[in-house]
JSON list of C-alpha atoms in Angstrom, two decimals:
[
{"chain": "A", "resi": 24, "resn": "MET", "atom": "CA", "xyz": [50.99, 87.12, 98.43]},
{"chain": "A", "resi": 25, "resn": "SER", "atom": "CA", "xyz": [53.92, 88.51, 96.05]},
{"chain": "A", "resi": 26, "resn": "LYS", "atom": "CA", "xyz": [55.81, 85.36, 96.68]},
{"chain": "A", "resi": 27, "resn": "ILE", "atom": "CA", "xyz": [53.64, 83.19, 94.37]},
{"chain": "A", "resi": 28, "resn": "PRO", "atom": "CA", "xyz": [54.76, 84.31, 91.07]},
{"chain": "A", "resi": 29, "resn": "PHE", "atom": "CA", "xyz": [58.02, 83.34, 92.30]},
{"chain": "A", "resi": 30, "resn": "TYR", "atom": "CA", "xyz": [57.53, 80.24, 92.90]},
{"chain": "A", "resi": 31, "resn": "ILE", "atom": "CA", "xyz": [55.65, 79.92, 90.17]},
{"chain": "A", "resi": 32, "resn": "GLY", "atom": "CA", "xyz": [58.29, 81.23, 88.00]},
{"chain": "A", "resi": 33, "resn": "ASN", "atom": "CA", "xyz": [60.94, 78.58, 90.26]},
{"chain": "A", "resi": 34, "resn": "PHE", "atom": "CA", "xyz": [58.77, 75.88, 89.39]},
{"chain": "A", "resi": 35, "resn": "MET", "atom": "CA", "xyz": [58.68, 76.43, 85.46]},
{"chain": "A", "resi": 36, "resn": "ALA", "atom": "CA", "xyz": [61.95, 77.30, 86.30]},
{"chain": "A", "resi": 37, "resn": "MET", "atom": "CA", "xyz": [63.08, 72.87, 86.44]},
{"chain": "A", "resi": 38, "resn": "PHE", "atom": "CA", "xyz": [61.23, 71.27, 83.45]},
{"chain": "A", "resi": 39, "resn": "THR", "atom": "CA", "xyz": [64.95, 73.93, 82.13]},
{"chain": "A", "resi": 40, "resn": "PRO", "atom": "CA", "xyz": [67.78, 72.56, 80.93]},
{"chain": "A", "resi": 41, "resn": "GLY", "atom": "CA", "xyz": [70.87, 74.64, 81.43]},
{"chain": "A", "resi": 42, "resn": "ALA", "atom": "CA", "xyz": [71.54, 76.94, 83.76]},
{"chain": "A", "resi": 43, "resn": "VAL", "atom": "CA", "xyz": [71.36, 80.42, 81.91]},
{"chain": "A", "resi": 44, "resn": "ARG", "atom": "CA", "xyz": [67.68, 78.95, 80.33]},
{"chain": "A", "resi": 45, "resn": "ARG", "atom": "CA", "xyz": [66.40, 78.69, 83.79]},
{"chain": "A", "resi": 46, "resn": "ALA", "atom": "CA", "xyz": [67.27, 82.29, 85.27]},
{"chain": "A", "resi": 47, "resn": "ARG", "atom": "CA", "xyz": [65.19, 83.69, 81.54]},
{"chain": "A", "resi": 48, "resn": "VAL", "atom": "CA", "xyz": [62.47, 81.17, 81.66]},
{"chain": "A", "resi": 49, "resn": "ARG", "atom": "CA", "xyz": [62.68, 82.37, 85.68]},
{"chain": "A", "resi": 50, "resn": "GLY", "atom": "CA", "xyz": [62.48, 85.95, 85.03]},
{"chain": "A", "resi": 51, "resn": "TRP", "atom": "CA", "xyz": [60.17, 86.45, 82.32]},
{"chain": "A", "resi": 52, "resn": "THR", "atom": "CA", "xyz": [57.16, 83.82, 84.13]},
{"chain": "A", "resi": 53, "resn": "ASN", "atom": "CA", "xyz": [57.89, 86.68, 87.20]},
{"chain": "A", "resi": 54, "resn": "THR", "atom": "CA", "xyz": [57.86, 89.46, 84.76]},
{"chain": "A", "resi": 55, "resn": "ILE", "atom": "CA", "xyz": [54.83, 88.64, 83.26]},
{"chain": "A", "resi": 56, "resn": "LEU", "atom": "CA", "xyz": [52.60, 87.68, 86.43]},
{"chain": "A", "resi": 57, "resn": "TYR", "atom": "CA", "xyz": [54.05, 91.20, 87.68]},
{"chain": "A", "resi": 58, "resn": "SER", "atom": "CA", "xyz": [53.92, 92.83, 84.52]},
{"chain": "A", "resi": 59, "resn": "PRO", "atom": "CA", "xyz": [49.72, 94.65, 86.10]},
{"chain": "A", "resi": 60, "resn": "ARG", "atom": "CA", "xyz": [51.24, 95.63, 88.63]},
{"chain": "A", "resi": 61, "resn": "ILE", "atom": "CA", "xyz": [54.37, 96.68, 86.51]},
{"chain": "A", "resi": 62, "resn": "SER", "atom": "CA", "xyz": [51.99, 99.10, 84.60]},
{"chain": "A", "resi": 63, "resn": "ARG", "atom": "CA", "xyz": [50.68, 100.49, 87.19]},
{"chain": "A", "resi": 64, "resn": "LEU", "atom": "CA", "xyz": [53.72, 101.68, 89.15]},
{"chain": "A", "resi": 65, "resn": "ILE", "atom": "CA", "xyz": [55.03, 102.68, 85.96]},
{"chain": "A", "resi": 66, "resn": "LYS", "atom": "CA", "xyz": [51.69, 104.92, 85.41]},
{"chain": "A", "resi": 67, "resn": "GLU", "atom": "CA", "xyz": [51.87, 105.64, 89.18]},
{"chain": "A", "resi": 68, "resn": "ALA", "atom": "CA", "xyz": [56.26, 107.40, 89.07]},
{"chain": "A", "resi": 69, "resn": "TYR", "atom": "CA", "xyz": [55.65, 108.54, 85.79]},
{"chain": "A", "resi": 70, "resn": "ASN", "atom": "CA", "xyz": [52.10, 109.11, 84.61]},
{"chain": "A", "resi": 71, "resn": "GLU", "atom": "CA", "xyz": [53.26, 106.71, 81.45]},
{"chain": "A", "resi": 72, "resn": "LYS", "atom": "CA", "xyz": [51.85, 103.22, 80.57]},
{"chain": "A", "resi": 73, "resn": "VAL", "atom": "CA", "xyz": [54.16, 100.74, 79.65]},
{"chain": "A", "resi": 74, "resn": "HIS", "atom": "CA", "xyz": [54.45, 99.91, 75.97]},
{"chain": "A", "resi": 75, "resn": "ASN", "atom": "CA", "xyz": [57.85, 97.22, 76.39]},
{"chain": "A", "resi": 76, "resn": "ILE", "atom": "CA", "xyz": [58.97, 95.23, 79.04]},
{"chain": "A", "resi": 77, "resn": "ARG", "atom": "CA", "xyz": [62.24, 93.68, 78.50]},
{"chain": "A", "resi": 78, "resn": "PHE", "atom": "CA", "xyz": [64.17, 91.28, 80.84]},
{"chain": "A", "resi": 79, "resn": "VAL", "atom": "CA", "xyz": [67.45, 92.08, 81.67]},
{"chain": "A", "resi": 80, "resn": "ARG", "atom": "CA", "xyz": [69.50, 89.51, 84.00]},
{"chain": "A", "resi": 81, "resn": "GLN", "atom": "CA", "xyz": [68.64, 86.96, 86.83]},
{"chain": "A", "resi": 82, "resn": "ILE", "atom": "CA", "xyz": [71.08, 87.68, 89.51]},
{"chain": "A", "resi": 83, "resn": "ASN", "atom": "CA", "xyz": [69.56, 85.58, 92.03]},
{"chain": "A", "resi": 84, "resn": "LEU", "atom": "CA", "xyz": [65.95, 83.73, 94.02]},
{"chain": "A", "resi": 85, "resn": "ASN", "atom": "CA", "xyz": [65.98, 86.26, 95.48]},
{"chain": "A", "resi": 86, "resn": "ARG", "atom": "CA", "xyz": [64.67, 89.81, 92.84]},
{"chain": "A", "resi": 87, "resn": "PHE", "atom": "CA", "xyz": [64.64, 90.13, 88.76]},
{"chain": "A", "resi": 88, "resn": "VAL", "atom": "CA", "xyz": [65.59, 92.83, 87.00]},
{"chain": "A", "resi": 89, "resn": "CYS", "atom": "CA", "xyz": [63.15, 94.30, 83.97]},
{"chain": "A", "resi": 90, "resn": "LEU", "atom": "CA", "xyz": [63.69, 97.54, 81.63]},
{"chain": "A", "resi": 91, "resn": "ILE", "atom": "CA", "xyz": [60.91, 99.48, 81.28]},
{"chain": "A", "resi": 92, "resn": "ASN", "atom": "CA", "xyz": [59.60, 101.00, 78.14]},
{"chain": "A", "resi": 93, "resn": "ASP", "atom": "CA", "xyz": [64.08, 101.20, 77.40]},
{"chain": "A", "resi": 94, "resn": "LYS", "atom": "CA", "xyz": [63.58, 104.02, 80.57]},
{"chain": "A", "resi": 95, "resn": "TYR", "atom": "CA", "xyz": [63.42, 102.51, 83.78]},
{"chain": "A", "resi": 96, "resn": "TYR", "atom": "CA", "xyz": [64.39, 99.47, 85.73]},
{"chain": "A", "resi": 97, "resn": "VAL", "atom": "CA", "xyz": [61.88, 97.65, 88.03]},
{"chain": "A", "resi": 98, "resn": "LYS", "atom": "CA", "xyz": [63.61, 95.85, 90.46]},
{"chain": "A", "resi": 99, "resn": "VAL", "atom": "CA", "xyz": [61.20, 92.92, 92.34]},
{"chain": "A", "resi": 100, "resn": "PHE", "atom": "CA", "xyz": [62.00, 90.95, 95.26]},
{"chain": "A", "resi": 101, "resn": "ARG", "atom": "CA", "xyz": [61.37, 87.85, 98.12]},
{"chain": "A", "resi": 102, "resn": "ASN", "atom": "CA", "xyz": [61.91, 87.78, 101.35]},
{"chain": "A", "resi": 103, "resn": "ILE", "atom": "CA", "xyz": [62.15, 91.69, 101.76]},
{"chain": "A", "resi": 104, "resn": "SER", "atom": "CA", "xyz": [59.39, 93.40, 103.15]},
{"chain": "A", "resi": 105, "resn": "LEU", "atom": "CA", "xyz": [57.74, 96.88, 101.67]},
{"chain": "A", "resi": 106, "resn": "GLN", "atom": "CA", "xyz": [59.51, 98.74, 105.66]},
{"chain": "A", "resi": 107, "resn": "ARG", "atom": "CA", "xyz": [62.08, 97.25, 104.86]},
{"chain": "A", "resi": 108, "resn": "LEU", "atom": "CA", "xyz": [62.99, 98.52, 101.33]},
{"chain": "A", "resi": 109, "resn": "GLN", "atom": "CA", "xyz": [61.12, 102.23, 102.54]},
{"chain": "A", "resi": 110, "resn": "GLU", "atom": "CA", "xyz": [63.45, 102.31, 105.28]},
{"chain": "A", "resi": 111, "resn": "HIS", "atom": "CA", "xyz": [66.55, 101.90, 102.20]},
{"chain": "A", "resi": 112, "resn": "LYS", "atom": "CA", "xyz": [64.68, 103.92, 100.46]},
{"chain": "A", "resi": 113, "resn": "TYR", "atom": "CA", "xyz": [66.19, 106.48, 102.95]},
{"chain": "A", "resi": 114, "resn": "LEU", "atom": "CA", "xyz": [69.36, 105.29, 102.45]},
{"chain": "A", "resi": 115, "resn": "VAL", "atom": "CA", "xyz": [69.27, 106.58, 98.83]},
{"chain": "A", "resi": 116, "resn": "ASP", "atom": "CA", "xyz": [68.11, 109.80, 99.31]},
{"chain": "A", "resi": 117, "resn": "LEU", "atom": "CA", "xyz": [69.57, 110.87, 102.45]},
{"chain": "A", "resi": 118, "resn": "VAL", "atom": "CA", "xyz": [73.77, 109.77, 99.70]},
{"chain": "A", "resi": 119, "resn": "ARG", "atom": "CA", "xyz": [71.67, 111.66, 96.93]},
{"chain": "A", "resi": 120, "resn": "PRO", "atom": "CA", "xyz": [72.64, 115.31, 97.90]},
{"chain": "A", "resi": 121, "resn": "HIS", "atom": "CA", "xyz": [75.66, 114.72, 99.28]},
{"chain": "A", "resi": 122, "resn": "VAL", "atom": "CA", "xyz": [77.73, 113.24, 96.02]},
{"chain": "A", "resi": 123, "resn": "ASN", "atom": "CA", "xyz": [78.32, 114.78, 92.79]},
{"chain": "A", "resi": 124, "resn": "VAL", "atom": "CA", "xyz": [76.43, 112.35, 90.50]},
{"chain": "A", "resi": 125, "resn": "THR", "atom": "CA", "xyz": [72.98, 110.70, 89.31]},
{"chain": "A", "resi": 126, "resn": "VAL", "atom": "CA", "xyz": [71.78, 108.74, 91.90]},
{"chain": "A", "resi": 127, "resn": "PRO", "atom": "CA", "xyz": [67.62, 107.69, 90.38]},
{"chain": "A", "resi": 128, "resn": "GLU", "atom": "CA", "xyz": [65.16, 108.26, 92.40]},
{"chain": "A", "resi": 129, "resn": "MET", "atom": "CA", "xyz": [63.47, 105.13, 93.65]},
{"chain": "A", "resi": 130, "resn": "TYR", "atom": "CA", "xyz": [59.59, 104.80, 93.28]},
{"chain": "A", "resi": 131, "resn": "ILE", "atom": "CA", "xyz": [58.26, 101.95, 95.86]},
{"chain": "A", "resi": 132, "resn": "GLU", "atom": "CA", "xyz": [54.80, 100.08, 95.05]},
{"chain": "A", "resi": 133, "resn": "LYS", "atom": "CA", "xyz": [52.49, 99.44, 97.43]},
{"chain": "A", "resi": 134, "resn": "HIS", "atom": "CA", "xyz": [51.27, 96.18, 98.03]},
{"chain": "A", "resi": 135, "resn": "VAL", "atom": "CA", "xyz": [54.98, 94.21, 96.47]},
{"chain": "A", "resi": 136, "resn": "PRO", "atom": "CA", "xyz": [58.25, 94.88, 97.01]},
{"chain": "A", "resi": 137, "resn": "MET", "atom": "CA", "xyz": [59.63, 96.52, 93.45]},
{"chain": "A", "resi": 138, "resn": "TYR", "atom": "CA", "xyz": [60.63, 99.47, 92.86]},
{"chain": "A", "resi": 139, "resn": "VAL", "atom": "CA", "xyz": [61.48, 101.73, 89.48]},
{"chain": "A", "resi": 140, "resn": "SER", "atom": "CA", "xyz": [63.84, 103.68, 88.65]},
{"chain": "A", "resi": 141, "resn": "LYS", "atom": "CA", "xyz": [65.03, 105.85, 86.36]},
{"chain": "A", "resi": 142, "resn": "LYS", "atom": "CA", "xyz": [67.60, 104.48, 83.85]},
{"chain": "A", "resi": 143, "resn": "ILE", "atom": "CA", "xyz": [70.29, 106.84, 83.74]},
{"chain": "A", "resi": 144, "resn": "SER", "atom": "CA", "xyz": [71.64, 108.02, 80.42]},
{"chain": "A", "resi": 145, "resn": "GLY", "atom": "CA", "xyz": [74.83, 108.22, 79.35]},
{"chain": "A", "resi": 146, "resn": "TYR", "atom": "CA", "xyz": [77.58, 106.26, 78.23]},
{"chain": "A", "resi": 147, "resn": "THR", "atom": "CA", "xyz": [79.07, 102.92, 80.14]},
{"chain": "A", "resi": 148, "resn": "ILE", "atom": "CA", "xyz": [82.40, 101.39, 80.39]},
{"chain": "A", "resi": 149, "resn": "PHE", "atom": "CA", "xyz": [81.73, 99.51, 77.38]},
{"chain": "A", "resi": 150, "resn": "ASP", "atom": "CA", "xyz": [80.80, 102.16, 74.93]},
{"chain": "A", "resi": 151, "resn": "PHE", "atom": "CA", "xyz": [84.51, 103.30, 74.77]},
{"chain": "A", "resi": 152, "resn": "ASP", "atom": "CA", "xyz": [87.10, 101.60, 72.73]},
{"chain": "A", "resi": 153, "resn": "ASP", "atom": "CA", "xyz": [90.35, 99.81, 75.06]},
{"chain": "A", "resi": 154, "resn": "LYS", "atom": "CA", "xyz": [92.59, 102.66, 74.55]},
{"chain": "A", "resi": 155, "resn": "THR", "atom": "CA", "xyz": [90.35, 105.36, 75.64]},
{"chain": "A", "resi": 156, "resn": "ILE", "atom": "CA", "xyz": [89.58, 103.55, 79.06]},
{"chain": "A", "resi": 157, "resn": "LEU", "atom": "CA", "xyz": [93.22, 103.16, 79.64]},
{"chain": "A", "resi": 158, "resn": "LYS", "atom": "CA", "xyz": [94.62, 106.20, 78.46]},
{"chain": "A", "resi": 159, "resn": "ASN", "atom": "CA", "xyz": [91.68, 107.71, 81.68]},
{"chain": "A", "resi": 160, "resn": "GLU", "atom": "CA", "xyz": [92.48, 105.05, 84.24]},
{"chain": "A", "resi": 161, "resn": "ASP", "atom": "CA", "xyz": [93.47, 107.29, 86.57]},
{"chain": "A", "resi": 162, "resn": "LYS", "atom": "CA", "xyz": [91.13, 109.81, 85.66]},
{"chain": "A", "resi": 163, "resn": "ILE", "atom": "CA", "xyz": [88.86, 107.37, 86.36]},
{"chain": "A", "resi": 164, "resn": "LYS", "atom": "CA", "xyz": [89.94, 105.83, 90.03]},
{"chain": "A", "resi": 165, "resn": "LYS", "atom": "CA", "xyz": [90.16, 109.56, 91.04]},
{"chain": "A", "resi": 166, "resn": "GLN", "atom": "CA", "xyz": [86.64, 109.79, 90.38]},
{"chain": "A", "resi": 167, "resn": "ILE", "atom": "CA", "xyz": [85.99, 106.71, 92.09]},
{"chain": "A", "resi": 168, "resn": "LYS", "atom": "CA", "xyz": [87.86, 107.61, 95.51]},
{"chain": "A", "resi": 169, "resn": "ASP", "atom": "CA", "xyz": [86.32, 111.42, 95.45]},
{"chain": "A", "resi": 170, "resn": "ILE", "atom": "CA", "xyz": [83.08, 109.34, 94.68]},
{"chain": "A", "resi": 171, "resn": "ILE", "atom": "CA", "xyz": [83.64, 107.51, 97.67]},
{"chain": "A", "resi": 172, "resn": "ASN", "atom": "CA", "xyz": [84.72, 109.79, 100.22]},
{"chain": "A", "resi": 173, "resn": "GLN", "atom": "CA", "xyz": [81.13, 111.89, 99.13]},
{"chain": "A", "resi": 174, "resn": "ILE", "atom": "CA", "xyz": [79.30, 109.29, 100.26]},
{"chain": "A", "resi": 175, "resn": "GLN", "atom": "CA", "xyz": [81.99, 108.75, 103.37]},
{"chain": "A", "resi": 176, "resn": "GLN", "atom": "CA", "xyz": [81.64, 112.81, 104.61]},
{"chain": "A", "resi": 177, "resn": "ILE", "atom": "CA", "xyz": [77.46, 111.72, 105.23]},
{"chain": "A", "resi": 178, "resn": "ASP", "atom": "CA", "xyz": [77.41, 111.09, 109.41]},
{"chain": "A", "resi": 179, "resn": "VAL", "atom": "CA", "xyz": [76.39, 107.17, 110.39]},
{"chain": "A", "resi": 180, "resn": "ASP", "atom": "CA", "xyz": [75.82, 108.13, 113.55]},
{"chain": "A", "resi": 181, "resn": "SER", "atom": "CA", "xyz": [72.60, 110.38, 112.40]},
{"chain": "A", "resi": 182, "resn": "ILE", "atom": "CA", "xyz": [71.39, 107.58, 110.98]},
{"chain": "A", "resi": 183, "resn": "PRO", "atom": "CA", "xyz": [67.57, 106.71, 112.38]},
{"chain": "A", "resi": 184, "resn": "ASP", "atom": "CA", "xyz": [68.27, 103.04, 114.06]},
{"chain": "A", "resi": 185, "resn": "HIS", "atom": "CA", "xyz": [65.90, 101.19, 111.98]},
{"chain": "A", "resi": 186, "resn": "ASN", "atom": "CA", "xyz": [67.93, 102.56, 109.04]},
{"chain": "A", "resi": 187, "resn": "ARG", "atom": "CA", "xyz": [71.59, 101.46, 110.03]},
{"chain": "A", "resi": 188, "resn": "PHE", "atom": "CA", "xyz": [71.04, 98.30, 107.88]},
{"chain": "A", "resi": 189, "resn": "LEU", "atom": "CA", "xyz": [74.44, 96.50, 108.88]},
{"chain": "A", "resi": 190, "resn": "TYR", "atom": "CA", "xyz": [73.81, 95.01, 105.15]},
{"chain": "A", "resi": 191, "resn": "GLY", "atom": "CA", "xyz": [71.46, 95.69, 101.74]},
{"chain": "A", "resi": 192, "resn": "LEU", "atom": "CA", "xyz": [69.03, 94.37, 99.80]},
{"chain": "A", "resi": 193, "resn": "GLN", "atom": "CA", "xyz": [71.53, 92.00, 98.72]},
{"chain": "A", "resi": 194, "resn": "PRO", "atom": "CA", "xyz": [73.25, 90.61, 102.27]},
{"chain": "A", "resi": 195, "resn": "GLU", "atom": "CA", "xyz": [75.22, 87.73, 100.14]},
{"chain": "A", "resi": 196, "resn": "ARG", "atom": "CA", "xyz": [77.44, 90.11, 97.97]},
{"chain": "A", "resi": 197, "resn": "GLN", "atom": "CA", "xyz": [79.03, 92.22, 100.40]},
{"chain": "A", "resi": 198, "resn": "PRO", "atom": "CA", "xyz": [82.59, 90.88, 101.96]},
{"chain": "A", "resi": 199, "resn": "GLU", "atom": "CA", "xyz": [84.10, 92.98, 103.82]},
{"chain": "A", "resi": 200, "resn": "LYS", "atom": "CA", "xyz": [87.52, 92.74, 104.21]},
{"chain": "A", "resi": 201, "resn": "PRO", "atom": "CA", "xyz": [89.43, 92.80, 108.10]},
{"chain": "A", "resi": 202, "resn": "VAL", "atom": "CA", "xyz": [89.75, 96.29, 109.66]},
{"chain": "A", "resi": 203, "resn": "THR", "atom": "CA", "xyz": [92.92, 96.51, 110.75]},
{"chain": "A", "resi": 204, "resn": "ASN", "atom": "CA", "xyz": [92.16, 99.47, 112.26]},
{"chain": "A", "resi": 205, "resn": "LYS", "atom": "CA", "xyz": [90.74, 98.41, 115.63]},
{"chain": "A", "resi": 206, "resn": "LYS", "atom": "CA", "xyz": [90.24, 102.47, 115.47]},
{"chain": "A", "resi": 207, "resn": "ALA", "atom": "CA", "xyz": [88.23, 102.75, 111.76]},
{"chain": "A", "resi": 208, "resn": "LYS", "atom": "CA", "xyz": [84.92, 104.29, 112.29]},
{"chain": "A", "resi": 209, "resn": "ALA", "atom": "CA", "xyz": [81.76, 102.94, 110.66]},
{"chain": "A", "resi": 210, "resn": "VAL", "atom": "CA", "xyz": [81.36, 104.15, 107.35]},
{"chain": "A", "resi": 211, "resn": "LEU", "atom": "CA", "xyz": [78.23, 104.23, 104.22]},
{"chain": "A", "resi": 212, "resn": "ALA", "atom": "CA", "xyz": [79.01, 102.10, 101.87]},
{"chain": "A", "resi": 213, "resn": "HIS", "atom": "CA", "xyz": [77.42, 101.26, 98.78]},
{"chain": "A", "resi": 214, "resn": "PHE", "atom": "CA", "xyz": [78.96, 97.90, 98.26]},
{"chain": "A", "resi": 215, "resn": "ASP", "atom": "CA", "xyz": [79.31, 97.23, 94.30]},
{"chain": "A", "resi": 216, "resn": "LEU", "atom": "CA", "xyz": [81.46, 100.20, 93.08]},
{"chain": "A", "resi": 217, "resn": "ASN", "atom": "CA", "xyz": [82.29, 98.42, 89.46]},
{"chain": "A", "resi": 218, "resn": "GLU", "atom": "CA", "xyz": [82.47, 99.05, 86.42]},
{"chain": "A", "resi": 219, "resn": "THR", "atom": "CA", "xyz": [78.98, 98.05, 84.76]},
{"chain": "A", "resi": 220, "resn": "ASN", "atom": "CA", "xyz": [77.25, 100.24, 87.42]},
{"chain": "A", "resi": 221, "resn": "LEU", "atom": "CA", "xyz": [78.87, 103.54, 86.61]},
{"chain": "A", "resi": 222, "resn": "PHE", "atom": "CA", "xyz": [77.70, 105.97, 83.79]},
{"chain": "A", "resi": 223, "resn": "PHE", "atom": "CA", "xyz": [80.49, 108.21, 81.74]},
{"chain": "A", "resi": 224, "resn": "ASP", "atom": "CA", "xyz": [80.05, 111.97, 79.34]},
{"chain": "A", "resi": 225, "resn": "LYS", "atom": "CA", "xyz": [81.95, 111.36, 76.08]},
{"chain": "A", "resi": 226, "resn": "ASP", "atom": "CA", "xyz": [85.39, 112.89, 78.42]},
{"chain": "A", "resi": 227, "resn": "MET", "atom": "CA", "xyz": [84.27, 109.83, 80.54]},
{"chain": "A", "resi": 228, "resn": "ASN", "atom": "CA", "xyz": [84.26, 112.03, 83.60]},
{"chain": "A", "resi": 229, "resn": "ILE", "atom": "CA", "xyz": [82.29, 110.02, 85.54]},
{"chain": "A", "resi": 230, "resn": "THR", "atom": "CA", "xyz": [78.30, 111.20, 85.38]},
{"chain": "A", "resi": 231, "resn": "GLY", "atom": "CA", "xyz": [75.71, 108.76, 87.23]},
{"chain": "A", "resi": 232, "resn": "ILE", "atom": "CA", "xyz": [75.52, 105.79, 89.25]},
{"chain": "A", "resi": 233, "resn": "ILE", "atom": "CA", "xyz": [73.63, 102.58, 89.23]},
{"chain": "A", "resi": 234, "resn": "ASP", "atom": "CA", "xyz": [72.90, 99.61, 92.23]},
{"chain": "A", "resi": 235, "resn": "TRP", "atom": "CA", "xyz": [72.61, 100.85, 95.42]},
{"chain": "A", "resi": 236, "resn": "ASP", "atom": "CA", "xyz": [70.88, 97.99, 96.19]},
{"chain": "A", "resi": 237, "resn": "THR", "atom": "CA", "xyz": [73.65, 97.09, 98.47]},
{"chain": "A", "resi": 238, "resn": "LEU", "atom": "CA", "xyz": [74.31, 100.48, 100.13]},
{"chain": "A", "resi": 239, "resn": "SER", "atom": "CA", "xyz": [74.87, 100.04, 103.94]},
{"chain": "A", "resi": 240, "resn": "ILE", "atom": "CA", "xyz": [77.09, 100.62, 107.21]},
{"chain": "A", "resi": 241, "resn": "ALA", "atom": "CA", "xyz": [80.03, 99.36, 106.42]},
{"chain": "A", "resi": 242, "resn": "LYS", "atom": "CA", "xyz": [82.49, 98.01, 109.56]},
{"chain": "A", "resi": 243, "resn": "ASN", "atom": "CA", "xyz": [85.73, 99.06, 106.93]},
{"chain": "A", "resi": 244, "resn": "PRO", "atom": "CA", "xyz": [86.26, 102.14, 105.13]},
{"chain": "A", "resi": 245, "resn": "GLU", "atom": "CA", "xyz": [88.59, 100.53, 102.51]},
{"chain": "A", "resi": 246, "resn": "THR", "atom": "CA", "xyz": [85.24, 98.52, 101.86]},
{"chain": "A", "resi": 247, "resn": "ASP", "atom": "CA", "xyz": [83.89, 100.23, 99.10]},
{"chain": "A", "resi": 248, "resn": "MET", "atom": "CA", "xyz": [87.70, 100.32, 97.49]},
{"chain": "A", "resi": 249, "resn": "ASN", "atom": "CA", "xyz": [88.31, 97.47, 97.81]},
{"chain": "A", "resi": 250, "resn": "VAL", "atom": "CA", "xyz": [85.26, 95.97, 96.43]},
{"chain": "A", "resi": 251, "resn": "PHE", "atom": "CA", "xyz": [86.20, 98.47, 93.31]},
{"chain": "A", "resi": 252, "resn": "ASN", "atom": "CA", "xyz": [89.63, 96.90, 92.84]},
{"chain": "A", "resi": 253, "resn": "LEU", "atom": "CA", "xyz": [87.83, 93.23, 92.56]},
{"chain": "A", "resi": 254, "resn": "PHE", "atom": "CA", "xyz": [86.18, 94.15, 89.92]},
{"chain": "A", "resi": 255, "resn": "TRP", "atom": "CA", "xyz": [88.63, 96.76, 88.01]},
{"chain": "A", "resi": 256, "resn": "ASN", "atom": "CA", "xyz": [91.72, 94.74, 88.38]},
{"chain": "A", "resi": 257, "resn": "PRO", "atom": "CA", "xyz": [90.30, 91.37, 86.03]},
{"chain": "A", "resi": 258, "resn": "PHE", "atom": "CA", "xyz": [88.43, 93.90, 83.75]},
{"chain": "A", "resi": 259, "resn": "ILE", "atom": "CA", "xyz": [91.55, 95.78, 82.99]},
{"chain": "A", "resi": 260, "resn": "LYS", "atom": "CA", "xyz": [93.89, 93.82, 82.59]},
{"chain": "A", "resi": 261, "resn": "ASP", "atom": "CA", "xyz": [92.12, 92.21, 79.81]},
{"chain": "A", "resi": 262, "resn": "VAL", "atom": "CA", "xyz": [91.83, 95.02, 78.43]},
{"chain": "A", "resi": 263, "resn": "GLU", "atom": "CA", "xyz": [95.39, 95.41, 77.94]},
{"chain": "A", "resi": 264, "resn": "SER", "atom": "CA", "xyz": [95.66, 92.19, 76.97]},
{"chain": "A", "resi": 265, "resn": "ARG", "atom": "CA", "xyz": [93.48, 92.73, 74.10]},
{"chain": "A", "resi": 266, "resn": "VAL", "atom": "CA", "xyz": [95.38, 96.06, 73.70]},
{"chain": "A", "resi": 267, "resn": "LYS", "atom": "CA", "xyz": [98.48, 94.26, 73.79]},
{"chain": "A", "resi": 268, "resn": "ASN", "atom": "CA", "xyz": [97.39, 91.70, 70.90]},
{"chain": "A", "resi": 269, "resn": "LYS", "atom": "CA", "xyz": [96.16, 93.87, 68.99]},
{"chain": "A", "resi": 270, "resn": "GLU", "atom": "CA", "xyz": [99.31, 95.98, 68.30]},
{"chain": "A", "resi": 271, "resn": "LYS", "atom": "CA", "xyz": [100.67, 92.25, 67.93]}
]
């Protein structure tokens, strides 16, 4: 039953020209169809009535994301069981006390594979000017390394078998480079550490990280740093290019 709104959204999108417009139609249709359940979930989790639902983005057909009351993120999944979502929540809860940044709490709906989490307060990378970003680049990288190290301090062997995910809730977004060191141990990894998932204070100290949907066990300890560099390097090149153009 929980899959029906997705099929309706996909059907509606078929008649819409353009990939971006199709994604919006699909997202809005599913959001509207799921809004009663979303409203109930917000009420149960935060004792707050829904007065504003805003579509945020459509990454792929496996989920849609909407912003509730400008404070809560809601994600609804397809082809993911409630049991798997609960088991994934175990991993997120396991990580939270071990890192010195905010990790959003997950509240799960009882009948549909969806969860809601509070929006982390603070600044995103796009709230800072380019020169400030360049000035703090080494500082950001050091913090990322520290956070990765904190996550990797969690003993993977202590995780129960049914929680030992080799892939998170978004497995198609988790490419791993081959392990060069055959003695390397498996570790927990965020798998999606990029500049858009970081929150900062005014001094560019990382205060929170979002998008833990991909949290799972990595065979390569370098995975999280590789993913971060994969996104960060082209981002910082664009920043450097903008600064140079302004100085001309």
